Short mmCIF file of C-alpha atoms in Angstrom, two decimals:
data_model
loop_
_atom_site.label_atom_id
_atom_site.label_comp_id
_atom_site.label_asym_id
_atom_site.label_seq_id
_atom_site.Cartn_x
_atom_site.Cartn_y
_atom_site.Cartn_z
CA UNK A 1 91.77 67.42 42.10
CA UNK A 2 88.45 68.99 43.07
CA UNK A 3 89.35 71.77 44.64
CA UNK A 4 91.99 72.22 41.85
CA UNK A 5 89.36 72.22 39.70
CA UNK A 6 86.96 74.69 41.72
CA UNK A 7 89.53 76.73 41.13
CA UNK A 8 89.95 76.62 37.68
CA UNK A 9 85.65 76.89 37.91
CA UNK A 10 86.16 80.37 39.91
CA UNK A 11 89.11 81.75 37.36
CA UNK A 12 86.77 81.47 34.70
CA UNK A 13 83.37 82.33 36.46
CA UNK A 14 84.01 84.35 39.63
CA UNK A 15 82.62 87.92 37.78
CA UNK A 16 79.14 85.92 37.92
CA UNK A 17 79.76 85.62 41.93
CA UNK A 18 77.54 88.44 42.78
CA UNK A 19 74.46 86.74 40.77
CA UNK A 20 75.20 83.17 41.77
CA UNK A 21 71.74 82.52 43.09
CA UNK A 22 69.60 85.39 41.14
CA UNK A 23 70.93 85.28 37.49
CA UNK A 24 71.49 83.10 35.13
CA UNK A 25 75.29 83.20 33.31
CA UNK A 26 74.23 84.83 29.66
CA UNK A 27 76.97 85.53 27.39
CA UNK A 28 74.38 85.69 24.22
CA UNK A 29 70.80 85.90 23.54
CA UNK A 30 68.97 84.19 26.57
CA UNK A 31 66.17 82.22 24.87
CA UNK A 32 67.81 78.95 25.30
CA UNK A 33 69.05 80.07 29.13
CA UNK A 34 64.85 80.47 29.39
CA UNK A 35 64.36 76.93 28.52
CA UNK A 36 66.77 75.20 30.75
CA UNK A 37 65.37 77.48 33.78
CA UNK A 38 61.87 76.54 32.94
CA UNK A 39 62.96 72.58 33.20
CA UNK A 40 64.30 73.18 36.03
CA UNK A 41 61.60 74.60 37.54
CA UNK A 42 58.83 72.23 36.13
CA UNK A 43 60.84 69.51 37.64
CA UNK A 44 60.15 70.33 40.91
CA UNK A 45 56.52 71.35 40.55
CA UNK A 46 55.76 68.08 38.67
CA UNK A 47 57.70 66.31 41.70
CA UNK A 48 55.81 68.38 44.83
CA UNK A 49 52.29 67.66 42.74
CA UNK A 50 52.81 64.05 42.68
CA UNK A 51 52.92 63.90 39.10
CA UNK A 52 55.48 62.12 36.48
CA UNK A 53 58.29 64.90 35.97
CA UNK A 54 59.05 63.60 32.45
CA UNK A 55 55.75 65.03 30.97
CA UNK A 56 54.03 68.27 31.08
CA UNK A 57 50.56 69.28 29.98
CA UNK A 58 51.76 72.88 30.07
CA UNK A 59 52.43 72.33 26.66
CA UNK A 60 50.00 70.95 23.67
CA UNK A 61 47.53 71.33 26.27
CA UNK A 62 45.09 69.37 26.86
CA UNK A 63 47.02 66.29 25.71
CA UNK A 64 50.31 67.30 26.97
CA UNK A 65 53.74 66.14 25.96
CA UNK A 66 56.70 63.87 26.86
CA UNK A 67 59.89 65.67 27.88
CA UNK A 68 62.37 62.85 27.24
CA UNK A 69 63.65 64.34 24.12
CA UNK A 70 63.67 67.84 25.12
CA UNK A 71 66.77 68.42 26.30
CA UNK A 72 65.32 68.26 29.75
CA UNK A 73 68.05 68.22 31.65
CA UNK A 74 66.67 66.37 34.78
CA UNK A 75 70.16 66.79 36.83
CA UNK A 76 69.27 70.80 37.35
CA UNK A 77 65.93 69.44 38.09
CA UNK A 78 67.18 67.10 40.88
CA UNK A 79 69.14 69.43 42.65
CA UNK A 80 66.22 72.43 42.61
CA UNK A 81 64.10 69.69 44.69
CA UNK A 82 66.23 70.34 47.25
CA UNK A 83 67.42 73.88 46.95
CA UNK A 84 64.40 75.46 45.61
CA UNK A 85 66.03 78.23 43.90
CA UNK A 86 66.34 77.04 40.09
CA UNK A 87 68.96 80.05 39.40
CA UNK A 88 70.56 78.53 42.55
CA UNK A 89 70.05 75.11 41.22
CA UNK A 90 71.42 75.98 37.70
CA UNK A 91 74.40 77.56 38.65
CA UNK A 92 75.74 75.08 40.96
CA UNK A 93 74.94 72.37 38.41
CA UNK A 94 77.13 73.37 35.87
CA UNK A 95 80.04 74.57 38.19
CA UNK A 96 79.79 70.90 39.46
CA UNK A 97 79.60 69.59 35.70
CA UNK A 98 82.71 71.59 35.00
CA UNK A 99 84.87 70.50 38.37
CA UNK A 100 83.36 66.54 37.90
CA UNK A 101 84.50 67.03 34.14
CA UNK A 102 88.00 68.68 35.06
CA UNK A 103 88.49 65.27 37.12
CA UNK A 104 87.16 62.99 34.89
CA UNK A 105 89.57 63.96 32.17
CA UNK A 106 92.44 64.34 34.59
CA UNK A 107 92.53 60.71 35.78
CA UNK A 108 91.97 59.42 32.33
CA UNK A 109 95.27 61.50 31.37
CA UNK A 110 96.87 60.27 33.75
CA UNK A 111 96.03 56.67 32.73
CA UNK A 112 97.98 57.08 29.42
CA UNK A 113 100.63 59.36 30.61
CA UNK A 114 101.68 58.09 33.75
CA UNK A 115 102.37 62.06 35.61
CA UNK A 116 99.72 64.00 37.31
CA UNK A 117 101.47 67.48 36.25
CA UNK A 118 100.90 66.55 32.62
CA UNK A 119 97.48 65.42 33.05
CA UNK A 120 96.47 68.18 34.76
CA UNK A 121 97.17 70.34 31.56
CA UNK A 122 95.31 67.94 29.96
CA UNK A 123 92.46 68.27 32.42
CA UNK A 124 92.36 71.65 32.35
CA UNK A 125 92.56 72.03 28.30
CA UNK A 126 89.80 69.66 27.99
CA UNK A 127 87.34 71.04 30.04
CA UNK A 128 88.01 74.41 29.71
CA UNK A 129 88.50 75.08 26.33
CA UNK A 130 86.43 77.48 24.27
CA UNK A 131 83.47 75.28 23.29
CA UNK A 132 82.63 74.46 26.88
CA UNK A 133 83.50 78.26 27.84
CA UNK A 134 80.90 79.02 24.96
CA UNK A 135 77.96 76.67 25.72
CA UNK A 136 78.16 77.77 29.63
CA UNK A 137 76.31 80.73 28.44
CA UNK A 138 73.79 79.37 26.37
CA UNK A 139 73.47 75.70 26.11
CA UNK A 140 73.74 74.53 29.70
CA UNK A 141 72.77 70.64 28.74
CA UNK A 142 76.25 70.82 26.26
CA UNK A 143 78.15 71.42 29.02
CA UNK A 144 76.70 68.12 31.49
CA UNK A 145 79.09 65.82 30.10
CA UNK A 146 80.80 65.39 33.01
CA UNK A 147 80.13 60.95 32.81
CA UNK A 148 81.89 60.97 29.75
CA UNK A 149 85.76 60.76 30.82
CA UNK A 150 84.77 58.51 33.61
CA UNK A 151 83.23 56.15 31.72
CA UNK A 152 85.87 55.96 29.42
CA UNK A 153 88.48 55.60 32.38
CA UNK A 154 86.18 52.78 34.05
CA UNK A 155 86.55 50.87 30.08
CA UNK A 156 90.14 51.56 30.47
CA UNK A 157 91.79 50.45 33.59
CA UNK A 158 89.31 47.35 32.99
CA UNK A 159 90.93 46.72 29.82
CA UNK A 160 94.38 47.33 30.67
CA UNK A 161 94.61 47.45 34.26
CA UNK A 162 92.42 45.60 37.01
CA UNK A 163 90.55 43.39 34.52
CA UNK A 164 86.55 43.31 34.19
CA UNK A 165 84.63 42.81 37.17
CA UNK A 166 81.19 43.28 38.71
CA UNK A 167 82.18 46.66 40.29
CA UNK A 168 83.43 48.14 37.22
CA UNK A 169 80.23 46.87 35.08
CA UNK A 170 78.36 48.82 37.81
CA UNK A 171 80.21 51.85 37.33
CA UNK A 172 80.11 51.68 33.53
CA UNK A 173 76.26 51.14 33.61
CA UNK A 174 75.26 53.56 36.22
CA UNK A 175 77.82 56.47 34.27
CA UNK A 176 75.69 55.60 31.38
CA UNK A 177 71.98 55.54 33.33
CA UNK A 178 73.19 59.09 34.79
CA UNK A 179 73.60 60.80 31.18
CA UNK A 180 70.36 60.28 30.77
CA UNK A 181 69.76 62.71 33.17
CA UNK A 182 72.04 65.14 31.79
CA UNK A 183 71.61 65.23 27.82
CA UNK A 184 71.48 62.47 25.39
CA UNK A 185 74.38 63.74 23.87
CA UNK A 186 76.25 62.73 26.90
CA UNK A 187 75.20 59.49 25.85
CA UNK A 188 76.12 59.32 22.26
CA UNK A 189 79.21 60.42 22.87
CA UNK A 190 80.32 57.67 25.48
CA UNK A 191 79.14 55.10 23.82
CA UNK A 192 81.22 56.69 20.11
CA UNK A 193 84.51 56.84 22.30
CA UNK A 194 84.00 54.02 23.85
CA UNK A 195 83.47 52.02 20.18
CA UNK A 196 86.67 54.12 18.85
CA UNK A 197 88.46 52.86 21.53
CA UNK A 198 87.32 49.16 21.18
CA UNK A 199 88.08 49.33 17.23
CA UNK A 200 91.25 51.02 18.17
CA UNK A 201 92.93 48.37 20.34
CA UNK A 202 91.20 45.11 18.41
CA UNK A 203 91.26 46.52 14.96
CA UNK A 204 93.31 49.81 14.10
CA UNK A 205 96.25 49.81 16.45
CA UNK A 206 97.62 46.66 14.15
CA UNK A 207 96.52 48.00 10.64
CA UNK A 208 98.40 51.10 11.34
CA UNK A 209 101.42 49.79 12.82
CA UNK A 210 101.89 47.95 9.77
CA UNK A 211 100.74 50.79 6.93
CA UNK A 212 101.04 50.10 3.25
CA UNK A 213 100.15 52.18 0.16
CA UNK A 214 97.62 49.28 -0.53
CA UNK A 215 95.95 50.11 3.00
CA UNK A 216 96.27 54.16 2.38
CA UNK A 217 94.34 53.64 -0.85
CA UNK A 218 91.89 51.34 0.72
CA UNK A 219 91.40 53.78 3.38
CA UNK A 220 90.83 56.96 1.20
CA UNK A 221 88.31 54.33 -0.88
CA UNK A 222 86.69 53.88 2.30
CA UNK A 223 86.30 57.90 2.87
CA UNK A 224 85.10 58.24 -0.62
CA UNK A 225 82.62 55.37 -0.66
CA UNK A 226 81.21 57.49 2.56
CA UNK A 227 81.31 60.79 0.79
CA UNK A 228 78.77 59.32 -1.78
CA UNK A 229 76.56 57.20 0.35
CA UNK A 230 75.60 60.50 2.39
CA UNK A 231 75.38 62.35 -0.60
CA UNK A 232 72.96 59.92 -1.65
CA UNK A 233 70.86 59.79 1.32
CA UNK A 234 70.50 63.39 0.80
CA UNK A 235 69.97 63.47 -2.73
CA UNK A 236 67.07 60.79 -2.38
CA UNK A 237 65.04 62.28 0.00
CA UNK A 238 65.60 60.19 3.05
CA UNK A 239 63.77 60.86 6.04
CA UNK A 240 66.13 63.24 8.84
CA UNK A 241 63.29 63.55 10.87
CA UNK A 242 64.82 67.83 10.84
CA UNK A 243 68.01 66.86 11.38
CA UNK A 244 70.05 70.17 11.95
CA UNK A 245 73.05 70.23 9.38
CA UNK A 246 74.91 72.72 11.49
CA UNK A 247 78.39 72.25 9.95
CA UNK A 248 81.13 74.91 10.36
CA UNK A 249 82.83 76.78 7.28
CA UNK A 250 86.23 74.86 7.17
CA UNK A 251 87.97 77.61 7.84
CA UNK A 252 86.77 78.26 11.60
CA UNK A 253 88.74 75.36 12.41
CA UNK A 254 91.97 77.75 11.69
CA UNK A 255 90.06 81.04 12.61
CA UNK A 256 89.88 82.64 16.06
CA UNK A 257 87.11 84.44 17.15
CA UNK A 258 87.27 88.51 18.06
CA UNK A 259 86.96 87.23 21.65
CA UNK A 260 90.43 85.06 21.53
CA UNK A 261 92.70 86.63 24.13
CA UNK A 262 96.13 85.74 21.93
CA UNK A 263 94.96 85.56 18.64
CA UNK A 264 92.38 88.24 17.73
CA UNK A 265 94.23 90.29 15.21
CA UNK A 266 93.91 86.74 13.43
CA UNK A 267 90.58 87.02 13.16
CA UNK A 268 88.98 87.12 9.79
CA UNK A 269 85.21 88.89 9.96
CA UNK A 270 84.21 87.79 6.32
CA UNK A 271 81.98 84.99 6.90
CA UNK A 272 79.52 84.48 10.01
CA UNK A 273 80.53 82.54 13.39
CA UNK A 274 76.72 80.74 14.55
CA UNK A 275 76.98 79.78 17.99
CA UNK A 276 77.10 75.72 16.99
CA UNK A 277 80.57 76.55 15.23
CA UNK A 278 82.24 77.57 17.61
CA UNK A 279 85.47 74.86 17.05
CA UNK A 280 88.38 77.11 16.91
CA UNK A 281 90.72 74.65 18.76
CA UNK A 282 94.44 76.84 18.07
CA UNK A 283 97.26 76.16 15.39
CA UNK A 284 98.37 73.24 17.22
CA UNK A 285 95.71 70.27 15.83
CA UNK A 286 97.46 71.45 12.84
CA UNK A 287 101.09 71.28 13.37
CA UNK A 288 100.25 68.19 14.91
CA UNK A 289 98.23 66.37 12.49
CA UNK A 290 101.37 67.87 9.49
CA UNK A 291 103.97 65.95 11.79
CA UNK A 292 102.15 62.60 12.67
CA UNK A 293 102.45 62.50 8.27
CA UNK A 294 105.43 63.12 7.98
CA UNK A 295 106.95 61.04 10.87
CA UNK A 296 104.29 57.88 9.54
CA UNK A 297 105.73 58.09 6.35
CA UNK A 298 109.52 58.61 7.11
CA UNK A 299 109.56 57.95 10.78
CA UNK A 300 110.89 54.86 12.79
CA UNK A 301 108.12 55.39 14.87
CA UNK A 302 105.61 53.85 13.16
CA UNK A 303 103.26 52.19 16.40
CA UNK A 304 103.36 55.60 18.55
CA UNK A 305 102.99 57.87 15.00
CA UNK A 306 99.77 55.62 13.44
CA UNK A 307 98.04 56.42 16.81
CA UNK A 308 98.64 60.62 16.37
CA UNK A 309 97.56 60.23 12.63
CA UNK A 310 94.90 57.68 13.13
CA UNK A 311 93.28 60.22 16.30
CA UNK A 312 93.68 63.65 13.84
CA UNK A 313 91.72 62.24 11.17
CA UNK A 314 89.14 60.87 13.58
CA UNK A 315 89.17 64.62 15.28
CA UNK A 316 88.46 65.85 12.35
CA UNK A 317 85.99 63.71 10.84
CA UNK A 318 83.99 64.11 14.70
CA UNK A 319 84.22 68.37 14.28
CA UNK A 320 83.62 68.42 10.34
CA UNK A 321 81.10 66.25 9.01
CA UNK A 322 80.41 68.25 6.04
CA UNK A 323 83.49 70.30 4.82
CA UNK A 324 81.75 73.46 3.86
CA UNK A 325 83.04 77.07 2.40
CA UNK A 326 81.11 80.14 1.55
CA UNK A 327 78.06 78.10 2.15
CA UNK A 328 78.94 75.47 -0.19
CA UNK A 329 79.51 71.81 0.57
CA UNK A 330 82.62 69.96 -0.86
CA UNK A 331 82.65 66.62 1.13
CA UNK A 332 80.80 64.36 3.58
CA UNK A 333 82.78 62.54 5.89
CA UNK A 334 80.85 59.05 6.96
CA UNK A 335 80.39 60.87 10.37
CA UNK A 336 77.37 62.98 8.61
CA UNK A 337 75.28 59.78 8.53
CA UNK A 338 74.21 60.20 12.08
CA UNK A 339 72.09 62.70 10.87
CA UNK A 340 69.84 60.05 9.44
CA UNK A 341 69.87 58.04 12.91
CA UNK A 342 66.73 57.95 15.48
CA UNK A 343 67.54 59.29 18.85
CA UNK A 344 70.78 60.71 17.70
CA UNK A 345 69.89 62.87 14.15
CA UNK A 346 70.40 66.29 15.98
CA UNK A 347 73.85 65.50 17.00
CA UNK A 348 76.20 68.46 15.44
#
């Protein structure tokens, strides 16, 4: 599975061959691309000087500055010390994020669906898809998320498999310890999947399986009640500490960019595509999410169809916290509350 996934790696990425150890991969404006190279080399010069790597006074001199919440990204850091190149350093880093990730999400696949050909597809859509493809090129820490799927696979097989034990808890801890090194979104995000996947299998799995109209009502109560409670947060004033409010116009969800390969002529120019947005994830979520209705509602498959409606609706709650057209917002899911959250408020 590695080298299945180097190759996938050198499909996308082998152009950028030639520059592997002088350039940094650039697919927009390279201000970002400047920060993660100057992390990476502060790391090391922090390191060699004896000094704590996590703070600078290169900045908000002479006082200086923590660099815990800086998007950091220690990991490129780590593996300059040794190669003394940060271009070098860079480089590799995210071609092992994306081969580590490819992995990750392959055995995790193949936990639920029991053939390696299928998840491999899965694999391979996962990692590669266009937001990863995107961020590669500008936001290298949004791509280290390669602890995510393994975490998740540790929780699993523990839960339904081998049962909890000491080794696992390791695993589990030190996955967790290690995005910390990588990007606090990393982070956030295995701990979210992790508590989806808890409520899931002690909570949801029976309330779907069993759906009533009394449930359906009190579940669209529930995403009202968290429309309103958000829009009161904002309306009152309360502290976001800047949180960035970078939701996508609805309609990028269903709109490719000019850059698709199969779908460009679908491409609709009339409103902007900022590089946070970029969530066009095909016609398929669609179809798919249409069908898991329909079946729940007139299906005999109630168990298998509550789990494909119950993980649409959480897709799209995680991609569109604020439903937004022209500019204009319509609805807050309860997802838009972490934007009032410590530690987590920059989350988008």
């Amino acid at each position: 599975l590695l080298g299945l996934g180097l190759v996938f790696y050198s499909i996308h990425f082998n152009q950028y061959f030639n520059h592997f150890s002088d350039s940094l991969f650039v697919f927009q404006d390279q201000s970002d691309a400047n920060v993660y190279l100057w992390n990476t080399w502060h790391f090391k010069e922090r390191v060699d000087s004896g000094q704590n790597p996590f703070f600078t006074d290169h900045m908000f001199y002479p006082l200086g500055a923590s660099l815990w919440m800086h998007a950091h990204t220690a990991f490129f850091g780590l593996i300059n010390l040794v190669l003394s190149n940060p271009y070098l350093s860079i480089n590799l880093g995210l071609a092992l994020s994306f081969v580590l990730l490819f992995t990750g999400f392959t055995f995790l696949a193949d936990s639920f669906l029991h053939s390696w050909c299928w998840a491999i597809v899965v694999g391979y859509l996962t990692t590669f898809c266009s937001y990863f493809l995107a961020k590669a090129g500008v936001h290298y820490n949004l791509v280290l998320m390669f602890p995510v799927p393994w975490v998740l696979y540790f929780v699993y097989t523990s839960y339904h498999k081998n049962g909890f034990s000491l080794k696992t808890l390791i695993l589990f801890v030190g996955g967790i310890l290690l995005s910390f090194f990588l990007d606090y979104y990393s982070v956030f995000y295995s701990l979210a999947l992790l508590a989806l996947y808890v409520l899931w299998n002690g909570f949801y799995k029976g309330w779907f399986q069993y759906f009533t109209k009394l449930k359906a009502l009190i579940l669209f109560g529930v995403l009202v009640l968290g429309h309103f409670i958000v829009r009161l947060m904002r309306i009152s004033g309360m502290e976001e500490k800047g949180a960035l409010w970078a939701a996508a116009d609805i309609r990028q969800l269903i709109t490719p960019l000019e850059s698709t390969y199969f779908f460009k002529n679908f491409n609709l120019p009339t409103f902007p595509f900022p590089n946070d947005n970029l969530i066009f994830l095909g016609y398929g979520l669609l179809f798919y999410f249409v069908v898991a209705v329909l079946f729940f509602f007139y299906g005999k498959y109630k168990e298998n169809v509550g789990f494909w409606l119950f993980s649409s609706v959480v897709l799209l709650m995680v991609v569109v916290p604020v439903v937004k057209i022209n500019e204009e917002t319509y609805w807050y899911n309860l997802t838009a509350s972490v934007h009032f959250m410590p530690f987590v408020n920059h989350l988008r």
